[in-house]
Amino acid sequence: MHTRKRYLPAATVLLVATVTACSDTAESLGPVGPVPEGLEQFYAQPLDWEECEPYSTSAATRQAFAADGIECARMTVPLDYSAPDGPTITVGVLRARAEDPGQRIGSAVVNPGGPGASGMAQAARMAQGSWDGRLAQRFDLVGFDPRGVGASEPGIDCLTDAEVDAERADVDEFDGSPEGVAAAEQEAREYGRKCAENTAHGERMLANVGTRDVVRDLDVLRSVLGDEKLTYIGYSYGTRIGSAYAETFPGNVRALLLDGAVDPEQDAVESLVAQYEGFGSTFDEFAAWCTRQRECALGQDPEGAVEAYQDLTRPLLDQPAPLGDGRVLSYEDATTGTVAALYSREYWDTLNTALTALASGQGRTLMALADSYHQRGPNGSYSNLQEAFTAINCVDQPPVTDPERYLNAQREVLEAAEFVDPGLPPSPARDACAFWPVEHTSEPHVPDVDGVPSALVISSTHDPATPHEAGVNLAEALGGGLVTFEAAQHTAFLTVGNECVDRAGTDYLVDGTLPPEGTRCTP
């Protein structure tokens, strides 16, 4: 997930289908498998399945939760696993039952990444789509909103909707003067303070929203779903959840399919630079495609595409484009809308249309892309995706506190992805994680997964958000198999309808069969 103001990974959207009726009944299937001492009540809890509409927290989830054949519940977990007798929180869960109970293997639990994206919405969209019949027949499809995210309660809450709008429209963000840096860092400090102030349980909640705690919740979910071992599908940041689960609960893994991998060893700065290398490469792919079209907003010369793009967007630094509804398209929103469209080739036509309109002073299409990325609804309300994204990243890795390292990283980013270069000196202003009110609880490392069944990693050659090399590195770290998808695409399994990728992933999930070494799939 791209952001200019905070560190990243990525989210994605899937398609899948299955049919069943909602049960509206409490179901007790646990405890199953090993139960950590002191957590018996959580591992044995029943889930009260009901209609999903009350779980909606945004326009996007309202639409997703209107699907037929899905049911939802809330799972109770400790706020702090070191104090299981203390306060509790809930995790939202969504399920579409297997079509053939007689051949049912178990549950396939999905997480779409972010961090901060809704696994419930992901699973609901999958339940509306068209996906491999063997999976629909043999697995319950289950999505969960990680603690602090979406329907899980309490949610991470930092800014009001109006404050988010104002932050997105801010034209002073790129001020590298001493005064500008001081103002930016004060804003970063205030952001962390507001998160602690506005989120229920305050700093205690913020200290326990990281991947360390999400994998504990995931093991509780495995048990209450009645599965002795976990079958898991993780996308983007969700690959980090999968590898962390394998390291924490090695004996509880059945299968891990990890698509769009986050490199397990990269710290925040290394991840930032690698991701923008991906965006830069994918922008070049887009430019080469665009300049071959009859009409291209960037002209007909690929060599001049970056300069043409900058000519369209840099004026927004001084004069954001009015949209006629009281809002303006800022430089940051123009960049965000562009990056959003780079996640999948299917949006390249829309991006060309948006940039063509911008050349005439019209910014609505580009703003619509940015709004979709930020999950801003038609009524101006936001999901808490970006707030959870920041809170989770800030406790998942050590903060970058050295201004010089941050400045060097900005230089590397602008060199790797020239199209996002505003033409101003890079700023050494540190982000919110440098001033976060609680300590980090994890840090990058090669996971120790001795004895865990081999995972399957899927990685696209021109993935803009999680570069292909990260998938190679994760497969090696996990001792797993690798499928390479030769495309400009962020994640591929069940997302683009590629028969080669989907067949390899389904064979693995159903039978545990890894594809031949060196398997490559083409669009």
Short mmCIF file of C-alpha atoms in Angstrom, two decimals:
data_model
loop_
_atom_site.label_atom_id
_atom_site.label_comp_id
_atom_site.label_asym_id
_atom_site.label_seq_id
_atom_site.Cartn_x
_atom_site.Cartn_y
_atom_site.Cartn_z
CA MET A 1 0.00 0.00 0.00
CA HIS A 2 1.43 3.31 -1.13
CA THR A 3 1.50 6.45 0.94
CA ARG A 4 3.72 9.50 0.79
CA LYS A 5 3.34 10.25 4.48
CA ARG A 6 3.57 6.82 6.05
CA TYR A 7 5.19 3.49 5.35
CA LEU A 8 3.66 0.85 3.20
CA PRO A 9 2.84 -2.76 1.96
CA ALA A 10 -0.33 -3.41 -0.05
CA ALA A 11 -3.94 -4.50 -0.31
CA THR A 12 -5.80 -6.18 -3.13
CA VAL A 13 -9.26 -7.33 -4.25
CA LEU A 14 -10.40 -10.83 -5.15
CA LEU A 15 -13.16 -12.72 -6.91
CA VAL A 16 -14.68 -16.01 -5.71
CA ALA A 17 -18.07 -17.77 -5.34
CA THR A 18 -19.99 -20.20 -3.19
CA VAL A 19 -23.59 -20.59 -2.09
CA THR A 20 -25.26 -21.36 1.20
CA ALA A 21 -27.85 -19.92 3.55
CA CYS A 22 -27.14 -17.96 6.73
CA SER A 23 -27.66 -19.95 9.89
CA ASP A 24 -28.40 -17.37 12.61
CA THR A 25 -27.32 -19.95 15.21
CA ALA A 26 -24.53 -20.33 17.73
CA GLU A 27 -22.01 -22.97 16.70
CA SER A 28 -19.47 -24.57 19.01
CA LEU A 29 -16.70 -26.55 17.27
CA GLY A 30 -13.69 -25.88 19.49
CA PRO A 31 -11.39 -26.40 21.13
CA VAL A 32 -9.47 -28.25 18.44
CA GLY A 33 -5.74 -28.84 18.45
CA PRO A 34 -3.31 -27.55 21.08
CA VAL A 35 -4.61 -24.84 23.42
CA PRO A 36 -2.13 -22.47 25.10
CA GLU A 37 -2.46 -22.43 28.88
CA GLY A 38 -4.88 -19.81 30.17
CA LEU A 39 -6.68 -19.38 26.85
CA GLU A 40 -9.10 -22.29 27.08
CA GLN A 41 -12.21 -20.10 27.16
CA PHE A 42 -11.20 -18.34 23.95
CA TYR A 43 -10.27 -21.50 22.03
CA ALA A 44 -13.53 -23.20 23.05
CA GLN A 45 -15.93 -20.29 22.44
CA PRO A 46 -18.95 -20.73 20.18
CA LEU A 47 -19.54 -18.34 17.29
CA ASP A 48 -23.00 -16.86 16.89
CA TRP A 49 -23.46 -16.67 13.11
CA GLU A 50 -25.87 -14.08 11.76
CA GLU A 51 -26.53 -11.78 8.82
CA CYS A 52 -23.57 -9.62 7.80
CA GLU A 53 -25.24 -6.25 7.26
CA PRO A 54 -24.69 -5.06 10.88
CA TYR A 55 -20.94 -5.62 10.43
CA SER A 56 -20.62 -3.04 7.67
CA THR A 57 -18.42 -0.05 8.51
CA SER A 58 -18.09 1.66 5.11
CA ALA A 59 -19.67 2.03 1.69
CA ALA A 60 -17.29 -0.64 0.35
CA THR A 61 -18.24 -3.19 2.99
CA ARG A 62 -21.96 -2.42 2.69
CA GLN A 63 -21.78 -3.44 -0.94
CA ALA A 64 -19.65 -6.51 -0.24
CA PHE A 65 -21.82 -7.71 2.65
CA ALA A 66 -24.93 -7.68 0.47
CA ALA A 67 -23.77 -10.96 -1.06
CA ASP A 68 -25.93 -14.06 -0.76
CA GLY A 69 -24.72 -17.11 1.09
CA ILE A 70 -22.48 -15.48 3.67
CA GLU A 71 -22.72 -15.26 7.46
CA CYS A 72 -20.86 -13.26 10.08
CA ALA A 73 -19.89 -13.49 13.73
CA ARG A 74 -17.71 -11.82 16.36
CA MET A 75 -14.90 -13.75 18.02
CA THR A 76 -13.68 -12.64 21.45
CA VAL A 77 -9.93 -12.49 22.12
CA PRO A 78 -7.76 -10.96 24.86
CA LEU A 79 -6.70 -7.38 24.29
CA ASP A 80 -3.29 -8.38 25.67
CA TYR A 81 -2.30 -12.04 25.44
CA SER A 82 0.10 -11.58 28.34
CA ALA A 83 -2.95 -10.77 30.49
CA PRO A 84 -5.75 -13.08 29.23
CA ASP A 85 -7.90 -12.31 32.29
CA GLY A 86 -7.87 -8.61 31.40
CA PRO A 87 -9.96 -6.65 28.89
CA THR A 88 -11.19 -8.38 25.75
CA ILE A 89 -11.81 -7.19 22.20
CA THR A 90 -13.62 -8.76 19.25
CA VAL A 91 -12.55 -9.86 15.78
CA GLY A 92 -15.09 -9.81 12.96
CA VAL A 93 -15.38 -13.06 10.97
CA LEU A 94 -17.24 -13.85 7.71
CA ARG A 95 -17.89 -17.28 6.23
CA ALA A 96 -19.25 -18.85 3.05
CA ARG A 97 -19.77 -22.56 3.65
CA ALA A 98 -18.39 -25.34 1.45
CA GLU A 99 -20.82 -26.45 -1.24
CA ASP A 100 -20.20 -30.18 -0.66
CA PRO A 101 -20.18 -30.92 3.09
CA GLY A 102 -19.36 -34.56 2.40
CA GLN A 103 -16.03 -33.64 0.78
CA ARG A 104 -15.26 -30.66 3.02
CA ILE A 105 -11.59 -30.43 4.02
CA GLY A 106 -11.99 -27.52 6.42
CA SER A 107 -11.78 -23.74 6.34
CA ALA A 108 -9.58 -21.66 4.03
CA VAL A 109 -8.86 -18.41 5.87
CA VAL A 110 -8.02 -15.37 3.76
CA ASN A 111 -6.32 -12.04 4.49
CA PRO A 112 -5.97 -9.38 1.74
CA GLY A 113 -3.12 -7.37 3.21
CA GLY A 114 -2.77 -3.67 3.80
CA PRO A 115 -2.11 -3.85 6.67
CA GLY A 116 -5.56 -2.54 7.48
CA ALA A 117 -7.62 -4.12 4.71
CA SER A 118 -10.79 -6.03 5.57
CA GLY A 119 -10.53 -9.79 5.25
CA MET A 120 -14.29 -10.01 5.73
CA ALA A 121 -14.90 -7.82 2.69
CA GLN A 122 -12.30 -9.79 0.75
CA ALA A 123 -14.02 -13.09 1.48
CA ALA A 124 -17.44 -11.59 0.70
CA ARG A 125 -16.21 -10.44 -2.72
CA MET A 126 -14.73 -13.86 -3.33
CA ALA A 127 -18.10 -15.39 -2.50
CA GLN A 128 -19.70 -13.31 -5.26
CA GLY A 129 -17.18 -14.19 -7.94
CA SER A 130 -16.32 -17.20 -10.05
CA TRP A 131 -13.60 -19.37 -8.60
CA ASP A 132 -12.30 -22.91 -8.85
CA GLY A 133 -15.09 -25.40 -8.15
CA ARG A 134 -12.85 -27.67 -6.10
CA LEU A 135 -12.21 -24.91 -3.58
CA ALA A 136 -15.87 -23.93 -3.40
CA GLN A 137 -16.86 -27.55 -2.83
CA ARG A 138 -14.22 -28.50 -0.31
CA PHE A 139 -13.54 -25.43 1.83
CA ASP A 140 -15.50 -22.96 3.89
CA LEU A 141 -14.16 -19.60 2.75
CA VAL A 142 -13.44 -17.48 5.85
CA GLY A 143 -12.30 -13.86 6.08
CA PHE A 144 -11.46 -11.95 9.24
CA ASP A 145 -10.84 -8.30 10.02
CA PRO A 146 -7.60 -8.21 12.03
CA ARG A 147 -7.81 -6.59 15.44
CA GLY A 148 -8.40 -2.85 15.17
CA VAL A 149 -9.54 -3.13 11.53
CA GLY A 150 -12.99 -2.70 9.97
CA ALA A 151 -15.71 -4.58 11.86
CA SER A 152 -13.36 -5.69 14.64
CA GLU A 153 -13.95 -3.75 17.85
CA PRO A 154 -12.58 -1.41 18.97
CA GLY A 155 -11.24 0.00 15.73
CA ILE A 156 -8.13 2.12 15.35
CA ASP A 157 -9.39 5.70 15.27
CA CYS A 158 -7.08 8.66 14.72
CA LEU A 159 -8.60 11.46 12.61
CA THR A 160 -12.06 12.71 11.79
CA ASP A 161 -13.23 12.49 8.18
CA ALA A 162 -12.78 16.24 7.83
CA GLU A 163 -9.20 15.99 9.15
CA VAL A 164 -8.38 13.29 6.60
CA ASP A 165 -9.77 15.45 3.79
CA ALA A 166 -7.67 18.38 5.00
CA GLU A 167 -4.53 16.24 5.23
CA ARG A 168 -4.98 14.97 1.69
CA ALA A 169 -5.40 18.52 0.38
CA ASP A 170 -2.32 19.81 2.23
CA VAL A 171 0.03 21.58 -0.19
CA ASP A 172 2.79 22.18 2.39
CA GLU A 173 3.74 18.52 2.68
CA PHE A 174 6.80 18.86 0.43
CA ASP A 175 8.31 21.88 2.21
CA GLY A 176 11.88 20.87 3.00
CA SER A 177 12.80 24.10 4.79
CA PRO A 178 13.66 23.91 8.50
CA GLU A 179 10.28 25.45 9.28
CA GLY A 180 8.51 23.00 6.97
CA VAL A 181 10.32 20.01 8.49
CA ALA A 182 9.47 21.15 12.03
CA ALA A 183 5.81 21.58 11.08
CA ALA A 184 5.67 18.16 9.39
CA GLU A 185 7.23 16.40 12.36
CA GLN A 186 4.89 18.16 14.76
CA GLU A 187 1.98 16.91 12.66
CA ALA A 188 3.47 13.39 12.83
CA ARG A 189 3.67 13.59 16.64
CA GLU A 190 0.10 14.85 16.80
CA TYR A 191 -1.08 11.97 14.64
CA GLY A 192 0.22 9.40 17.11
CA ARG A 193 -1.23 11.34 20.03
CA LYS A 194 -4.64 11.47 18.38
CA CYS A 195 -4.56 7.74 17.65
CA ALA A 196 -3.90 6.98 21.31
CA GLU A 197 -6.51 9.50 22.43
CA ASN A 198 -9.31 8.47 20.07
CA THR A 199 -8.86 4.68 20.09
CA ALA A 200 -10.56 2.73 22.88
CA HIS A 201 -8.01 1.37 25.40
CA GLY A 202 -5.57 4.00 24.08
CA GLU A 203 -1.90 3.11 24.10
CA ARG A 204 -2.62 -0.40 25.35
CA MET A 205 -4.63 -1.10 22.20
CA LEU A 206 -1.97 0.45 19.97
CA ALA A 207 0.69 -1.72 21.61
CA ASN A 208 -1.25 -4.89 20.77
CA VAL A 209 -2.41 -4.44 17.15
CA GLY A 210 0.70 -5.78 15.43
CA THR A 211 1.28 -9.00 13.53
CA ARG A 212 2.56 -10.61 16.75
CA ASP A 213 -0.96 -10.43 18.14
CA VAL A 214 -2.87 -11.02 14.89
CA VAL A 215 -1.33 -14.49 14.55
CA ARG A 216 -2.48 -15.32 18.07
CA ASP A 217 -6.01 -14.33 17.04
CA LEU A 218 -5.64 -16.44 13.90
CA ASP A 219 -4.86 -19.52 15.97
CA VAL A 220 -7.92 -18.91 18.14
CA LEU A 221 -9.94 -18.64 14.92
CA ARG A 222 -8.51 -21.94 13.65
CA SER A 223 -9.74 -23.65 16.80
CA VAL A 224 -13.22 -22.13 16.96
CA LEU A 225 -13.75 -23.02 13.28
CA GLY A 226 -13.05 -26.63 14.22
CA ASP A 227 -9.81 -27.02 12.25
CA GLU A 228 -6.93 -28.95 13.76
CA LYS A 229 -4.56 -27.28 11.30
CA LEU A 230 -4.76 -23.98 9.42
CA THR A 231 -5.22 -23.58 5.67
CA TYR A 232 -4.38 -19.95 4.89
CA ILE A 233 -4.39 -17.67 1.82
CA GLY A 234 -2.49 -14.43 2.39
CA TYR A 235 -1.99 -11.55 -0.01
CA SER A 236 0.67 -8.83 0.23
CA TYR A 237 1.03 -7.89 3.94
CA GLY A 238 -1.06 -11.02 4.53
CA THR A 239 2.03 -13.00 3.53
CA ARG A 240 3.75 -11.60 6.62
CA ILE A 241 0.86 -12.83 8.77
CA GLY A 242 1.23 -16.27 7.19
CA SER A 243 4.98 -16.58 7.75
CA ALA A 244 4.66 -15.21 11.30
CA TYR A 245 1.92 -17.75 12.03
CA ALA A 246 4.11 -20.57 10.75
CA GLU A 247 6.94 -19.43 13.02
CA THR A 248 4.68 -19.05 16.07
CA PHE A 249 2.53 -22.18 15.58
CA PRO A 250 4.60 -24.50 13.36
CA GLY A 251 2.64 -27.59 14.36
CA ASN A 252 -0.71 -26.03 13.46
CA VAL A 253 -0.09 -25.43 9.73
CA ARG A 254 -1.75 -27.45 6.98
CA ALA A 255 -1.10 -25.16 3.99
CA LEU A 256 0.06 -21.58 3.37
CA LEU A 257 -0.53 -19.91 0.00
CA LEU A 258 1.26 -16.55 0.01
CA ASP A 259 0.77 -14.18 -2.95
CA GLY A 260 2.49 -10.80 -3.48
CA ALA A 261 5.12 -11.37 -0.84
CA VAL A 262 6.54 -8.86 1.60
CA ASP A 263 10.27 -9.50 1.97
CA PRO A 264 10.73 -10.92 5.49
CA GLU A 265 14.14 -9.28 6.00
CA GLN A 266 13.49 -5.73 4.78
CA ASP A 267 13.10 -2.94 7.31
CA ALA A 268 10.84 0.08 6.78
CA VAL A 269 13.31 2.02 4.64
CA GLU A 270 14.35 -0.95 2.52
CA SER A 271 10.70 -1.85 1.95
CA LEU A 272 9.87 1.72 1.00
CA VAL A 273 12.62 1.92 -1.60
CA ALA A 274 11.92 -1.54 -3.02
CA GLN A 275 8.25 -0.75 -3.35
CA TYR A 276 8.86 2.46 -5.24
CA GLU A 277 11.25 0.60 -7.51
CA GLY A 278 8.22 -1.55 -8.29
CA PHE A 279 5.96 1.45 -8.88
CA GLY A 280 8.60 3.06 -11.08
CA SER A 281 9.00 -0.08 -13.18
CA THR A 282 5.24 -0.48 -13.55
CA PHE A 283 4.80 3.18 -14.51
CA ASP A 284 7.32 2.58 -17.29
CA GLU A 285 5.24 -0.42 -18.40
CA PHE A 286 2.11 1.73 -18.35
CA ALA A 287 3.85 4.50 -20.31
CA ALA A 288 5.05 2.05 -22.97
CA TRP A 289 1.48 0.73 -23.32
CA CYS A 290 -0.09 4.19 -23.28
CA THR A 291 2.14 5.67 -25.98
CA ARG A 292 1.09 2.87 -28.34
CA GLN A 293 -2.59 3.87 -28.04
CA ARG A 294 -4.27 6.18 -30.54
CA GLU A 295 -4.67 8.78 -27.77
CA CYS A 296 -2.33 8.92 -24.80
CA ALA A 297 -2.22 11.66 -22.18
CA LEU A 298 1.56 11.26 -22.06
CA GLY A 299 2.13 11.67 -25.80
CA GLN A 300 3.53 9.09 -28.19
CA ASP A 301 7.16 8.95 -27.01
CA PRO A 302 7.88 6.56 -24.10
CA GLU A 303 11.15 8.38 -23.41
CA GLY A 304 9.23 11.57 -22.65
CA ALA A 305 6.41 9.99 -20.65
CA VAL A 306 7.77 10.83 -17.18
CA GLU A 307 8.31 14.47 -18.11
CA ALA A 308 4.83 14.62 -19.66
CA TYR A 309 3.34 13.17 -16.47
CA GLN A 310 5.21 15.69 -14.32
CA ASP A 311 3.99 18.52 -16.56
CA LEU A 312 0.43 17.40 -15.77
CA THR A 313 0.82 16.89 -12.02
CA ARG A 314 3.44 19.34 -10.74
CA PRO A 315 1.20 22.43 -11.27
CA LEU A 316 -1.08 20.93 -8.60
CA LEU A 317 1.59 21.73 -6.00
CA ASP A 318 0.80 25.44 -6.36
CA GLN A 319 -2.73 25.23 -7.69
CA PRO A 320 -4.82 22.15 -6.81
CA ALA A 321 -7.58 21.47 -9.34
CA PRO A 322 -11.05 22.47 -8.05
CA LEU A 323 -13.64 19.74 -8.38
CA GLY A 324 -16.73 21.93 -8.05
CA ASP A 325 -17.94 20.37 -4.79
CA GLY A 326 -15.69 22.22 -2.37
CA ARG A 327 -12.90 19.67 -2.78
CA VAL A 328 -9.67 19.99 -4.76
CA LEU A 329 -7.36 17.49 -6.42
CA SER A 330 -4.00 17.94 -4.71
CA TYR A 331 -0.63 16.78 -5.99
CA GLU A 332 -0.65 13.97 -3.43
CA ASP A 333 -4.11 12.80 -4.50
CA ALA A 334 -3.04 12.85 -8.15
CA THR A 335 -0.04 10.67 -7.25
CA THR A 336 -2.16 8.35 -5.11
CA GLY A 337 -4.76 7.96 -7.86
CA THR A 338 -2.00 7.10 -10.32
CA VAL A 339 -0.42 4.55 -7.99
CA ALA A 340 -3.84 3.00 -7.32
CA ALA A 341 -4.30 2.41 -11.05
CA LEU A 342 -0.83 0.84 -11.37
CA TYR A 343 -1.81 -2.05 -9.10
CA SER A 344 -3.52 -3.83 -11.99
CA ARG A 345 -3.33 -3.51 -15.76
CA GLU A 346 -7.12 -3.50 -15.96
CA TYR A 347 -7.08 0.10 -14.65
CA TRP A 348 -4.64 1.48 -17.22
CA ASP A 349 -7.40 2.67 -19.54
CA THR A 350 -8.99 4.52 -16.63
CA LEU A 351 -5.65 6.11 -15.71
CA ASN A 352 -5.11 7.32 -19.27
CA THR A 353 -8.61 8.79 -19.27
CA ALA A 354 -7.97 10.45 -15.91
CA LEU A 355 -4.70 12.02 -17.03
CA THR A 356 -6.26 13.19 -20.29
CA ALA A 357 -9.00 14.91 -18.28
CA LEU A 358 -6.41 16.47 -15.97
CA ALA A 359 -4.77 18.08 -18.99
CA SER A 360 -8.06 19.98 -19.41
CA GLY A 361 -8.20 20.93 -15.74
CA GLN A 362 -10.63 18.13 -14.81
CA GLY A 363 -9.59 16.07 -11.82
CA ARG A 364 -12.66 14.03 -10.93
CA THR A 365 -11.56 10.70 -12.41
CA LEU A 366 -8.13 10.86 -10.79
CA MET A 367 -9.77 11.86 -7.49
CA ALA A 368 -12.17 8.92 -7.79
CA LEU A 369 -9.16 6.59 -8.04
CA ALA A 370 -7.58 8.23 -4.98
CA ASP A 371 -10.88 8.09 -3.05
CA SER A 372 -11.24 4.41 -3.82
CA TYR A 373 -7.70 3.81 -2.61
CA HIS A 374 -8.39 5.66 0.64
CA GLN A 375 -11.84 4.01 0.93
CA ARG A 376 -13.71 7.32 1.06
CA GLY A 377 -17.43 6.78 0.62
CA PRO A 378 -19.86 8.98 -1.34
CA ASN A 379 -20.97 10.65 1.91
CA GLY A 380 -17.40 11.66 2.75
CA SER A 381 -16.82 8.99 5.40
CA TYR A 382 -13.66 6.89 5.48
CA SER A 383 -12.95 3.36 6.58
CA ASN A 384 -10.10 3.10 9.07
CA LEU A 385 -7.83 1.41 6.53
CA GLN A 386 -5.13 4.10 6.52
CA GLU A 387 -5.23 4.58 10.30
CA ALA A 388 -4.84 0.85 10.92
CA PHE A 389 -2.15 0.73 8.24
CA THR A 390 -0.05 3.23 10.17
CA ALA A 391 -0.72 1.78 13.62
CA ILE A 392 0.19 -1.77 12.57
CA ASN A 393 3.30 -0.79 10.62
CA CYS A 394 4.55 1.34 13.50
CA VAL A 395 4.60 -1.62 15.90
CA ASP A 396 5.69 -4.19 13.34
CA GLN A 397 9.17 -2.82 12.81
CA PRO A 398 11.72 -0.51 14.42
CA PRO A 399 11.10 3.17 13.69
CA VAL A 400 13.36 5.20 11.44
CA THR A 401 14.58 7.97 13.73
CA ASP A 402 17.68 9.12 11.85
CA PRO A 403 16.70 12.11 9.66
CA GLU A 404 19.69 11.50 7.38
CA ARG A 405 18.62 7.93 6.64
CA TYR A 406 15.10 9.11 5.93
CA LEU A 407 16.45 11.83 3.62
CA ASN A 408 18.59 9.30 1.75
CA ALA A 409 15.58 7.01 1.41
CA GLN A 410 13.55 9.84 -0.12
CA ARG A 411 16.33 10.42 -2.64
CA GLU A 412 16.38 6.73 -3.53
CA VAL A 413 12.60 6.72 -3.90
CA LEU A 414 12.64 9.67 -6.30
CA GLU A 415 15.40 8.07 -8.31
CA ALA A 416 13.56 4.74 -8.47
CA ALA A 417 10.18 6.26 -9.38
CA GLU A 418 10.83 9.52 -11.18
CA PHE A 419 7.17 10.08 -11.94
CA VAL A 420 6.47 10.88 -8.25
CA ASP A 421 9.28 13.46 -8.08
CA PRO A 422 7.65 16.83 -7.31
CA GLY A 423 10.72 18.72 -8.47
CA LEU A 424 11.47 19.97 -4.97
CA PRO A 425 14.34 19.06 -2.63
CA PRO A 426 13.51 15.92 -0.61
CA SER A 427 12.57 16.52 3.00
CA PRO A 428 14.24 14.85 5.99
CA ALA A 429 10.99 15.09 7.96
CA ARG A 430 10.34 11.79 9.73
CA ASP A 431 6.97 10.08 9.66
CA ALA A 432 4.53 9.20 12.44
CA CYS A 433 6.30 5.93 13.30
CA ALA A 434 9.38 7.89 14.43
CA PHE A 435 7.25 9.45 17.18
CA TRP A 436 4.82 6.60 17.85
CA PRO A 437 3.57 6.53 21.46
CA VAL A 438 4.29 2.80 22.01
CA GLU A 439 7.26 0.52 21.32
CA HIS A 440 7.46 -1.80 18.33
CA THR A 441 6.69 -5.49 19.02
CA SER A 442 8.21 -7.15 15.94
CA GLU A 443 11.07 -6.63 13.54
CA PRO A 444 12.10 -7.99 10.15
CA HIS A 445 13.85 -11.37 10.16
CA VAL A 446 14.03 -14.65 8.32
CA PRO A 447 11.28 -16.79 9.86
CA ASP A 448 12.33 -20.00 11.59
CA VAL A 449 9.88 -22.55 10.16
CA ASP A 450 11.63 -25.88 10.56
CA GLY A 451 9.12 -28.71 10.32
CA VAL A 452 6.36 -26.61 8.74
CA PRO A 453 4.75 -28.03 5.56
CA SER A 454 6.09 -26.38 2.42
CA ALA A 455 4.34 -23.12 1.56
CA LEU A 456 3.46 -21.99 -1.97
CA VAL A 457 4.54 -18.45 -2.90
CA ILE A 458 3.14 -16.67 -5.97
CA SER A 459 4.95 -13.59 -7.27
CA SER A 460 4.44 -11.38 -10.34
CA THR A 461 7.44 -10.22 -12.35
CA HIS A 462 6.19 -6.61 -12.49
CA ASP A 463 4.26 -6.37 -9.24
CA PRO A 464 4.26 -2.62 -8.47
CA ALA A 465 3.85 -2.97 -4.71
CA THR A 466 5.68 -6.15 -3.70
CA PRO A 467 8.51 -6.79 -6.16
CA HIS A 468 9.12 -10.25 -7.60
CA GLU A 469 12.42 -10.63 -5.77
CA ALA A 470 10.56 -10.43 -2.46
CA GLY A 471 8.58 -13.52 -3.47
CA VAL A 472 11.79 -15.33 -4.41
CA ASN A 473 13.27 -14.42 -1.02
CA LEU A 474 10.17 -15.52 0.92
CA ALA A 475 9.95 -18.85 -0.91
CA GLU A 476 13.59 -19.50 -0.08
CA ALA A 477 13.12 -18.48 3.56
CA LEU A 478 10.16 -20.83 3.94
CA GLY A 479 11.67 -23.66 1.92
CA GLY A 480 8.56 -23.52 -0.24
CA GLY A 481 7.53 -23.60 -3.87
CA LEU A 482 7.37 -20.58 -6.18
CA VAL A 483 5.05 -19.72 -9.07
CA THR A 484 6.12 -16.74 -11.16
CA PHE A 485 3.39 -14.79 -12.96
CA GLU A 486 4.82 -12.80 -15.86
CA ALA A 487 2.68 -9.69 -15.63
CA ALA A 488 2.36 -6.17 -14.26
CA GLN A 489 -0.04 -7.15 -11.49
CA HIS A 490 -0.22 -6.98 -7.71
CA THR A 491 -1.22 -10.52 -6.66
CA ALA A 492 -2.65 -13.09 -9.05
CA PHE A 493 -4.30 -16.10 -7.37
CA LEU A 494 -8.06 -15.89 -7.97
CA THR A 495 -7.72 -12.19 -8.82
CA VAL A 496 -7.13 -12.08 -12.58
CA GLY A 497 -8.63 -15.34 -13.83
CA ASN A 498 -5.31 -16.84 -14.89
CA GLU A 499 -5.87 -20.58 -15.29
CA CYS A 500 -2.22 -21.49 -14.78
CA VAL A 501 -1.89 -19.58 -11.49
CA ASP A 502 -5.31 -20.64 -10.18
CA ARG A 503 -4.75 -24.31 -11.01
CA ALA A 504 -1.35 -24.36 -9.29
CA GLY A 505 -2.77 -22.68 -6.19
CA THR A 506 -5.85 -24.88 -6.05
CA ASP A 507 -3.87 -28.12 -6.47
CA TYR A 508 -1.71 -27.01 -3.56
CA LEU A 509 -4.59 -26.05 -1.27
CA VAL A 510 -6.64 -29.18 -1.98
CA ASP A 511 -3.95 -31.86 -2.29
CA GLY A 512 -0.82 -30.24 -0.88
CA THR A 513 0.85 -30.66 -4.28
CA LEU A 514 3.51 -28.11 -5.15
CA PRO A 515 3.96 -27.18 -8.82
CA PRO A 516 7.19 -28.19 -10.61
CA GLU A 517 10.21 -26.06 -9.78
CA GLY A 518 10.52 -23.08 -12.10
CA THR A 519 6.79 -22.87 -12.90
CA ARG A 520 5.98 -19.68 -14.79
CA CYS A 521 2.56 -18.50 -15.89
CA THR A 522 1.72 -15.92 -18.55
CA PRO A 523 -1.43 -13.79 -19.01
#
